[in-house]
């Protein structure tokens, strides 16, 4: 009662086949496998990059200088004489 029984899996597979079609399922599984391989290789690359450089990351671009901002007051909207404010 607590876990998935084999007939549950059969129903799930049948729903997938009905939704996506028998032709698209192998292509979908293939592209999912490729995506997982790419994801795993990127994770390994990130881990090797972070373990290789123990100090702060060397940035080739200098930090941006802050820009002084100016306050510009917009003109107040004109009110027509026939409108009354509450």
PDB file of N, CA and C in Angstrom:
ATOM      1  N   UNK A   1       0.816  -1.189   0.000  1.00  0.00           N
ATOM      2  CA  UNK A   1       0.000   0.000   0.000  1.00  0.00           C
ATOM      3  C   UNK A   1       0.861   1.254   0.000  1.00  0.00           C
ATOM      4  N   UNK A   2       2.036   1.220   0.638  1.00  0.00           N
ATOM      5  CA  UNK A   2       2.858   2.406   0.744  1.00  0.00           C
ATOM      6  C   UNK A   2       3.717   2.667  -0.483  1.00  0.00           C
ATOM      7  N   UNK A   3       4.136   1.630  -1.190  1.00  0.00           N
ATOM      8  CA  UNK A   3       5.035   1.813  -2.329  1.00  0.00           C
ATOM      9  C   UNK A   3       4.316   1.642  -3.656  1.00  0.00           C
ATOM     10  N   UNK A   4       5.058   1.862  -4.692  1.00  0.00           N
ATOM     11  CA  UNK A   4       4.495   1.672  -6.021  1.00  0.00           C
ATOM     12  C   UNK A   4       4.558   0.200  -6.398  1.00  0.00           C
ATOM     13  N   UNK A   5       3.459  -0.329  -6.773  1.00  0.00           N
ATOM     14  CA  UNK A   5       3.363  -1.716  -7.203  1.00  0.00           C
ATOM     15  C   UNK A   5       3.697  -1.797  -8.690  1.00  0.00           C
ATOM     16  N   UNK A   6       3.985  -2.993  -9.194  1.00  0.00           N
ATOM     17  CA  UNK A   6       4.298  -3.128 -10.629  1.00  0.00           C
ATOM     18  C   UNK A   6       3.174  -2.629 -11.537  1.00  0.00           C
ATOM     19  N   UNK A   7       1.937  -2.796 -11.150  1.00  0.00           N
ATOM     20  CA  UNK A   7       0.845  -2.343 -12.013  1.00  0.00           C
ATOM     21  C   UNK A   7       0.760  -0.820 -12.034  1.00  0.00           C
ATOM     22  N   UNK A   8       1.272  -0.148 -10.975  1.00  0.00           N
ATOM     23  CA  UNK A   8       1.364   1.311 -11.002  1.00  0.00           C
ATOM     24  C   UNK A   8       2.332   1.759 -12.096  1.00  0.00           C
ATOM     25  N   UNK A   9       3.487   1.070 -12.165  1.00  0.00           N
ATOM     26  CA  UNK A   9       4.479   1.406 -13.174  1.00  0.00           C
ATOM     27  C   UNK A   9       3.937   1.165 -14.579  1.00  0.00           C
ATOM     28  N   UNK A  10       3.157   0.106 -14.750  1.00  0.00           N
ATOM     29  CA  UNK A  10       2.567  -0.181 -16.060  1.00  0.00           C
ATOM     30  C   UNK A  10       1.627   0.946 -16.469  1.00  0.00           C
ATOM     31  N   UNK A  11       0.844   1.446 -15.538  1.00  0.00           N
ATOM     32  CA  UNK A  11      -0.076   2.543 -15.843  1.00  0.00           C
ATOM     33  C   UNK A  11       0.700   3.813 -16.182  1.00  0.00           C
ATOM     34  N   UNK A  12       1.764   4.089 -15.441  1.00  0.00           N
ATOM     35  CA  UNK A  12       2.576   5.279 -15.704  1.00  0.00           C
ATOM     36  C   UNK A  12       3.209   5.197 -17.090  1.00  0.00           C
ATOM     37  N   UNK A  13       3.755   4.049 -17.443  1.00  0.00           N
ATOM     38  CA  UNK A  13       4.369   3.865 -18.761  1.00  0.00           C
ATOM     39  C   UNK A  13       3.320   3.996 -19.854  1.00  0.00           C
ATOM     40  N   UNK A  14       2.134   3.433 -19.639  1.00  0.00           N
ATOM     41  CA  UNK A  14       1.068   3.537 -20.642  1.00  0.00           C
ATOM     42  C   UNK A  14       0.651   4.990 -20.853  1.00  0.00           C
ATOM     43  N   UNK A  15       0.597   5.772 -19.793  1.00  0.00           N
ATOM     44  CA  UNK A  15       0.240   7.192 -19.915  1.00  0.00           C
ATOM     45  C   UNK A  15       1.317   7.926 -20.713  1.00  0.00           C
ATOM     46  N   UNK A  16       2.588   7.638 -20.432  1.00  0.00           N
ATOM     47  CA  UNK A  16       3.666   8.276 -21.189  1.00  0.00           C
ATOM     48  C   UNK A  16       3.595   7.919 -22.670  1.00  0.00           C
ATOM     49  N   UNK A  17       3.324   6.661 -22.973  1.00  0.00           N
ATOM     50  CA  UNK A  17       3.236   6.247 -24.371  1.00  0.00           C
ATOM     51  C   UNK A  17       2.058   6.935 -25.047  1.00  0.00           C
ATOM     52  N   UNK A  18       0.942   7.052 -24.357  1.00  0.00           N
ATOM     53  CA  UNK A  18      -0.210   7.722 -24.944  1.00  0.00           C
ATOM     54  C   UNK A  18       0.028   9.215 -25.135  1.00  0.00           C
ATOM     55  N   UNK A  19       0.706   9.841 -24.187  1.00  0.00           N
ATOM     56  CA  UNK A  19       0.936  11.283 -24.280  1.00  0.00           C
ATOM     57  C   UNK A  19       1.982  11.639 -25.335  1.00  0.00           C
ATOM     58  N   UNK A  20       3.088  10.919 -25.343  1.00  0.00           N
ATOM     59  CA  UNK A  20       4.205  11.306 -26.187  1.00  0.00           C
ATOM     60  C   UNK A  20       4.346  10.466 -27.448  1.00  0.00           C
ATOM     61  N   UNK A  21       3.723   9.323 -27.492  1.00  0.00           N
ATOM     62  CA  UNK A  21       3.845   8.459 -28.658  1.00  0.00           C
ATOM     63  C   UNK A  21       5.074   7.576 -28.562  1.00  0.00           C
ATOM     64  N   UNK A  22       4.990   6.413 -29.172  1.00  0.00           N
ATOM     65  CA  UNK A  22       6.073   5.435 -29.090  1.00  0.00           C
ATOM     66  C   UNK A  22       7.310   5.909 -29.847  1.00  0.00           C
ATOM     67  N   UNK A  23       7.167   6.742 -30.881  1.00  0.00           N
ATOM     68  CA  UNK A  23       8.316   7.207 -31.659  1.00  0.00           C
ATOM     69  C   UNK A  23       9.126   8.249 -30.916  1.00  0.00           C
ATOM     70  N   UNK A  24       8.482   9.089 -30.140  1.00  0.00           N
ATOM     71  CA  UNK A  24       9.181  10.191 -29.473  1.00  0.00           C
ATOM     72  C   UNK A  24       9.851   9.772 -28.173  1.00  0.00           C
ATOM     73  N   UNK A  25       9.438   8.679 -27.563  1.00  0.00           N
ATOM     74  CA  UNK A  25      10.012   8.282 -26.283  1.00  0.00           C
ATOM     75  C   UNK A  25      11.505   7.956 -26.365  1.00  0.00           C
ATOM     76  N   UNK A  26      11.975   7.186 -27.352  1.00  0.00           N
ATOM     77  CA  UNK A  26      13.434   6.940 -27.409  1.00  0.00           C
ATOM     78  C   UNK A  26      14.231   8.219 -27.639  1.00  0.00           C
ATOM     79  N   UNK A  27      13.716   9.118 -28.467  1.00  0.00           N
ATOM     80  CA  UNK A  27      14.416  10.392 -28.692  1.00  0.00           C
ATOM     81  C   UNK A  27      14.451  11.225 -27.420  1.00  0.00           C
ATOM     82  N   UNK A  28      13.351  11.221 -26.683  1.00  0.00           N
ATOM     83  CA  UNK A  28      13.300  11.981 -25.434  1.00  0.00           C
ATOM     84  C   UNK A  28      14.279  11.400 -24.417  1.00  0.00           C
ATOM     85  N   UNK A  29      14.349  10.070 -24.337  1.00  0.00           N
ATOM     86  CA  UNK A  29      15.282   9.441 -23.402  1.00  0.00           C
ATOM     87  C   UNK A  29      16.726   9.717 -23.814  1.00  0.00           C
ATOM     88  N   UNK A  30      16.998   9.709 -25.103  1.00  0.00           N
ATOM     89  CA  UNK A  30      18.341   9.980 -25.602  1.00  0.00           C
ATOM     90  C   UNK A  30      18.754  11.414 -25.276  1.00  0.00           C
ATOM     91  N   UNK A  31      17.882  12.364 -25.525  1.00  0.00           N
ATOM     92  CA  UNK A  31      18.227  13.760 -25.239  1.00  0.00           C
ATOM     93  C   UNK A  31      18.336  14.005 -23.734  1.00  0.00           C
ATOM     94  N   UNK A  32      17.541  13.303 -22.946  1.00  0.00           N
ATOM     95  CA  UNK A  32      17.665  13.414 -21.490  1.00  0.00           C
ATOM     96  C   UNK A  32      19.020  12.879 -21.020  1.00  0.00           C
ATOM     97  N   UNK A  33      19.449  11.771 -21.611  1.00  0.00           N
ATOM     98  CA  UNK A  33      20.762  11.213 -21.273  1.00  0.00           C
ATOM     99  C   UNK A  33      21.890  12.164 -21.636  1.00  0.00           C
ATOM    100  N   UNK A  34      21.803  12.789 -22.811  1.00  0.00           N
ATOM    101  CA  UNK A  34      22.825  13.755 -23.217  1.00  0.00           C
ATOM    102  C   UNK A  34      22.848  14.945 -22.266  1.00  0.00           C
ATOM    103  N   UNK A  35      21.677  15.410 -21.901  1.00  0.00           N
ATOM    104  CA  UNK A  35      21.600  16.549 -20.978  1.00  0.00           C
ATOM    105  C   UNK A  35      22.204  16.207 -19.628  1.00  0.00           C
ATOM    106  N   UNK A  36      21.944  15.004 -19.154  1.00  0.00           N
ATOM    107  CA  UNK A  36      22.509  14.591 -17.864  1.00  0.00           C
ATOM    108  C   UNK A  36      24.035  14.494 -17.946  1.00  0.00           C
ATOM    109  N   UNK A  37      24.564  13.974 -19.061  1.00  0.00           N
ATOM    110  CA  UNK A  37      26.013  13.892 -19.226  1.00  0.00           C
ATOM    111  C   UNK A  37      26.640  15.281 -19.245  1.00  0.00           C
ATOM    112  N   UNK A  38      26.023  16.201 -19.946  1.00  0.00           N
ATOM    113  CA  UNK A  38      26.537  17.571 -20.004  1.00  0.00           C
ATOM    114  C   UNK A  38      26.496  18.204 -18.621  1.00  0.00           C
ATOM    115  N   UNK A  39      25.389  17.994 -17.916  1.00  0.00           N
ATOM    116  CA  UNK A  39      25.237  18.553 -16.572  1.00  0.00           C
ATOM    117  C   UNK A  39      26.310  18.001 -15.632  1.00  0.00           C
ATOM    118  N   UNK A  40      26.548  16.686 -15.678  1.00  0.00           N
ATOM    119  CA  UNK A  40      27.555  16.075 -14.809  1.00  0.00           C
ATOM    120  C   UNK A  40      28.949  16.581 -15.144  1.00  0.00           C
ATOM    121  N   UNK A  41      29.248  16.738 -16.442  1.00  0.00           N
ATOM    122  CA  UNK A  41      30.576  17.227 -16.807  1.00  0.00           C
ATOM    123  C   UNK A  41      30.769  18.675 -16.362  1.00  0.00           C
ATOM    124  N   UNK A  42      29.726  19.484 -16.434  1.00  0.00           N
ATOM    125  CA  UNK A  42      29.826  20.864 -15.967  1.00  0.00           C
ATOM    126  C   UNK A  42      30.008  20.925 -14.454  1.00  0.00           C
ATOM    127  N   UNK A  43      29.329  20.055 -13.728  1.00  0.00           N
ATOM    128  CA  UNK A  43      29.499  20.012 -12.266  1.00  0.00           C
ATOM    129  C   UNK A  43      30.930  19.622 -11.914  1.00  0.00           C
ATOM    130  N   UNK A  44      31.470  18.600 -12.606  1.00  0.00           N
ATOM    131  CA  UNK A  44      32.853  18.188 -12.341  1.00  0.00           C
ATOM    132  C   UNK A  44      33.825  19.311 -12.667  1.00  0.00           C
ATOM    133  N   UNK A  45      33.562  20.031 -13.759  1.00  0.00           N
ATOM    134  CA  UNK A  45      34.432  21.142 -14.149  1.00  0.00           C
ATOM    135  C   UNK A  45      34.384  22.255 -13.112  1.00  0.00           C
ATOM    136  N   UNK A  46      33.201  22.555 -12.600  1.00  0.00           N
ATOM    137  CA  UNK A  46      33.074  23.588 -11.571  1.00  0.00           C
ATOM    138  C   UNK A  46      33.797  23.176 -10.298  1.00  0.00           C
ATOM    139  N   UNK A  47      33.691  21.898  -9.929  1.00  0.00           N
ATOM    140  CA  UNK A  47      34.357  21.431  -8.718  1.00  0.00           C
ATOM    141  C   UNK A  47      35.863  21.469  -8.888  1.00  0.00           C
ATOM    142  N   UNK A  48      36.363  21.105 -10.060  1.00  0.00           N
ATOM    143  CA  UNK A  48      37.809  21.135 -10.272  1.00  0.00           C
ATOM    144  C   UNK A  48      38.311  22.580 -10.322  1.00  0.00           C
ATOM    145  N   UNK A  49      37.505  23.500 -10.854  1.00  0.00           N
ATOM    146  CA  UNK A  49      37.893  24.907 -10.872  1.00  0.00           C
ATOM    147  C   UNK A  49      37.938  25.476  -9.460  1.00  0.00           C
ATOM    148  N   UNK A  50      36.967  25.132  -8.649  1.00  0.00           N
ATOM    149  CA  UNK A  50      36.932  25.682  -7.294  1.00  0.00           C
ATOM    150  C   UNK A  50      38.011  25.060  -6.415  1.00  0.00           C
ATOM    151  N   UNK A  51      38.355  23.794  -6.629  1.00  0.00           N
ATOM    152  CA  UNK A  51      39.405  23.179  -5.816  1.00  0.00           C
ATOM    153  C   UNK A  51      40.791  23.593  -6.303  1.00  0.00           C
ATOM    154  N   UNK A  52      40.932  23.942  -7.569  1.00  0.00           N
ATOM    155  CA  UNK A  52      42.223  24.353  -8.125  1.00  0.00           C
ATOM    156  C   UNK A  52      42.636  25.735  -7.673  1.00  0.00           C
ATOM    157  N   UNK A  53      41.709  26.626  -7.485  1.00  0.00           N
ATOM    158  CA  UNK A  53      42.037  27.990  -7.070  1.00  0.00           C
ATOM    159  C   UNK A  53      41.532  28.201  -5.651  1.00  0.00           C
ATOM    160  N   UNK A  54      42.478  28.154  -4.706  1.00  0.00           N
ATOM    161  CA  UNK A  54      42.070  28.317  -3.318  1.00  0.00           C
ATOM    162  C   UNK A  54      41.914  29.779  -2.937  1.00  0.00           C
ATOM    163  N   UNK A  55      42.583  30.680  -3.670  1.00  0.00           N
ATOM    164  CA  UNK A  55      42.510  32.114  -3.387  1.00  0.00           C
ATOM    165  C   UNK A  55      41.328  32.729  -4.103  1.00  0.00           C
ATOM    166  N   UNK A  56      41.217  34.056  -4.023  1.00  0.00           N
ATOM    167  CA  UNK A  56      40.123  34.723  -4.730  1.00  0.00           C
ATOM    168  C   UNK A  56      40.311  34.578  -6.238  1.00  0.00           C
ATOM    169  N   UNK A  57      39.217  34.557  -6.938  1.00  0.00           N
ATOM    170  CA  UNK A  57      39.257  34.384  -8.383  1.00  0.00           C
ATOM    171  C   UNK A  57      39.914  35.590  -9.037  1.00  0.00           C
ATOM    172  N   UNK A  58      40.834  35.317  -9.956  1.00  0.00           N
ATOM    173  CA  UNK A  58      41.517  36.393 -10.664  1.00  0.00           C
ATOM    174  C   UNK A  58      40.609  36.876 -11.780  1.00  0.00           C
ATOM    175  N   UNK A  59      40.253  38.142 -11.713  1.00  0.00           N
ATOM    176  CA  UNK A  59      39.335  38.728 -12.685  1.00  0.00           C
ATOM    177  C   UNK A  59      40.157  39.554 -13.658  1.00  0.00           C
ATOM    178  N   UNK A  60      39.938  39.387 -14.946  1.00  0.00           N
ATOM    179  CA  UNK A  60      40.711  40.140 -15.924  1.00  0.00           C
ATOM    180  C   UNK A  60      40.160  41.550 -16.123  1.00  0.00           C
ATOM    181  N   UNK A  61      38.916  41.783 -15.730  1.00  0.00           N
ATOM    182  CA  UNK A  61      38.332  43.111 -15.878  1.00  0.00           C
ATOM    183  C   UNK A  61      38.416  43.858 -14.560  1.00  0.00           C
ATOM    184  N   UNK A  62      38.803  45.135 -14.615  1.00  0.00           N
ATOM    185  CA  UNK A  62      38.867  45.906 -13.367  1.00  0.00           C
ATOM    186  C   UNK A  62      37.460  46.195 -12.856  1.00  0.00           C
ATOM    187  N   UNK A  63      37.321  46.423 -11.553  1.00  0.00           N
ATOM    188  CA  UNK A  63      35.991  46.723 -11.021  1.00  0.00           C
ATOM    189  C   UNK A  63      35.470  48.043 -11.584  1.00  0.00           C
ATOM    190  N   UNK A  64      34.185  48.106 -11.766  1.00  0.00           N
ATOM    191  CA  UNK A  64      33.559  49.298 -12.346  1.00  0.00           C
ATOM    192  C   UNK A  64      33.564  50.433 -11.336  1.00  0.00           C
ATOM    193  N   UNK A  65      33.777  51.651 -11.845  1.00  0.00           N
ATOM    194  CA  UNK A  65      33.754  52.821 -10.984  1.00  0.00           C
ATOM    195  C   UNK A  65      32.306  53.251 -10.790  1.00  0.00           C
ATOM    196  N   UNK A  66      31.960  53.656  -9.577  1.00  0.00           N
ATOM    197  CA  UNK A  66      30.584  54.106  -9.362  1.00  0.00           C
ATOM    198  C   UNK A  66      30.306  55.405 -10.111  1.00  0.00           C
ATOM    199  N   UNK A  67      29.128  55.532 -10.619  1.00  0.00           N
ATOM    200  CA  UNK A  67      28.721  56.710 -11.365  1.00  0.00           C
ATOM    201  C   UNK A  67      27.896  57.598 -10.441  1.00  0.00           C
ATOM    202  N   UNK A  68      28.253  58.890 -10.427  1.00  0.00           N
ATOM    203  CA  UNK A  68      27.508  59.831  -9.602  1.00  0.00           C
ATOM    204  C   UNK A  68      26.136  60.057 -10.235  1.00  0.00           C
ATOM    205  N   UNK A  69      25.118  59.936  -9.427  1.00  0.00           N
ATOM    206  CA  UNK A  69      23.772  60.121  -9.964  1.00  0.00           C
ATOM    207  C   UNK A  69      23.287  61.540  -9.662  1.00  0.00           C
ATOM    208  N   UNK A  70      22.512  62.054 -10.579  1.00  0.00           N
ATOM    209  CA  UNK A  70      21.937  63.388 -10.405  1.00  0.00           C
ATOM    210  C   UNK A  70      20.438  63.241 -10.217  1.00  0.00           C
ATOM    211  N   UNK A  71      19.906  64.061  -9.343  1.00  0.00           N
ATOM    212  CA  UNK A  71      18.465  64.028  -9.121  1.00  0.00           C
ATOM    213  C   UNK A  71      17.822  65.002 -10.086  1.00  0.00           C
ATOM    214  N   UNK A  72      16.850  64.511 -10.822  1.00  0.00           N
ATOM    215  CA  UNK A  72      16.131  65.341 -11.782  1.00  0.00           C
ATOM    216  C   UNK A  72      14.678  65.357 -11.361  1.00  0.00           C
ATOM    217  N   UNK A  73      14.176  66.548 -11.079  1.00  0.00           N
ATOM    218  CA  UNK A  73      12.769  66.678 -10.692  1.00  0.00           C
ATOM    219  C   UNK A  73      11.922  66.813 -11.950  1.00  0.00           C
ATOM    220  N   UNK A  74      10.937  65.967 -12.047  1.00  0.00           N
ATOM    221  CA  UNK A  74      10.026  66.035 -13.183  1.00  0.00           C
ATOM    222  C   UNK A  74       8.996  67.116 -12.915  1.00  0.00           C
ATOM    223  N   UNK A  75       8.546  67.813 -13.962  1.00  0.00           N
ATOM    224  CA  UNK A  75       7.525  68.845 -13.745  1.00  0.00           C
ATOM    225  C   UNK A  75       6.222  68.199 -13.289  1.00  0.00           C
ATOM    226  N   UNK A  76       5.530  68.905 -12.403  1.00  0.00           N
ATOM    227  CA  UNK A  76       4.263  68.386 -11.889  1.00  0.00           C
ATOM    228  C   UNK A  76       3.222  68.400 -12.999  1.00  0.00           C
ATOM    229  N   UNK A  77       2.389  67.389 -13.074  1.00  0.00           N
ATOM    230  CA  UNK A  77       1.355  67.381 -14.112  1.00  0.00           C
ATOM    231  C   UNK A  77       0.351  68.510 -13.864  1.00  0.00           C
ATOM    232  N   UNK A  78      -0.038  69.119 -14.951  1.00  0.00           N
ATOM    233  CA  UNK A  78      -0.991  70.209 -14.831  1.00  0.00           C
ATOM    234  C   UNK A  78      -2.384  69.654 -14.613  1.00  0.00           C
ATOM    235  N   UNK A  79      -3.132  70.319 -13.736  1.00  0.00           N
ATOM    236  CA  UNK A  79      -4.503  69.897 -13.481  1.00  0.00           C
ATOM    237  C   UNK A  79      -5.447  70.863 -14.179  1.00  0.00           C
ATOM    238  N   UNK A  80      -6.446  70.305 -14.804  1.00  0.00           N
ATOM    239  CA  UNK A  80      -7.417  71.158 -15.481  1.00  0.00           C
ATOM    240  C   UNK A  80      -8.321  71.807 -14.435  1.00  0.00           C
ATOM    241  N   UNK A  81      -8.840  73.000 -14.691  1.00  0.00           N
ATOM    242  CA  UNK A  81      -9.643  73.721 -13.694  1.00  0.00           C
ATOM    243  C   UNK A  81     -10.969  73.025 -13.372  1.00  0.00           C
ATOM    244  N   UNK A  82     -11.495  72.183 -14.253  1.00  0.00           N
ATOM    245  CA  UNK A  82     -12.784  71.549 -13.978  1.00  0.00           C
ATOM    246  C   UNK A  82     -12.655  70.344 -13.053  1.00  0.00           C
ATOM    247  N   UNK A  83     -11.442  69.854 -12.788  1.00  0.00           N
ATOM    248  CA  UNK A  83     -11.265  68.724 -11.871  1.00  0.00           C
ATOM    249  C   UNK A  83     -10.987  69.245 -10.470  1.00  0.00           C
ATOM    250  N   UNK A  84     -11.576  68.599  -9.513  1.00  0.00           N
ATOM    251  CA  UNK A  84     -11.374  68.984  -8.124  1.00  0.00           C
ATOM    252  C   UNK A  84     -10.644  67.857  -7.418  1.00  0.00           C
ATOM    253  N   UNK A  85      -9.674  68.222  -6.596  1.00  0.00           N
ATOM    254  CA  UNK A  85      -8.963  67.216  -5.824  1.00  0.00           C
ATOM    255  C   UNK A  85      -9.629  67.070  -4.472  1.00  0.00           C
ATOM    256  N   UNK A  86      -9.626  65.861  -3.978  1.00  0.00           N
ATOM    257  CA  UNK A  86     -10.298  65.601  -2.702  1.00  0.00           C
ATOM    258  C   UNK A  86      -9.397  65.833  -1.544  1.00  0.00           C
TER     259      UNK A  86
END
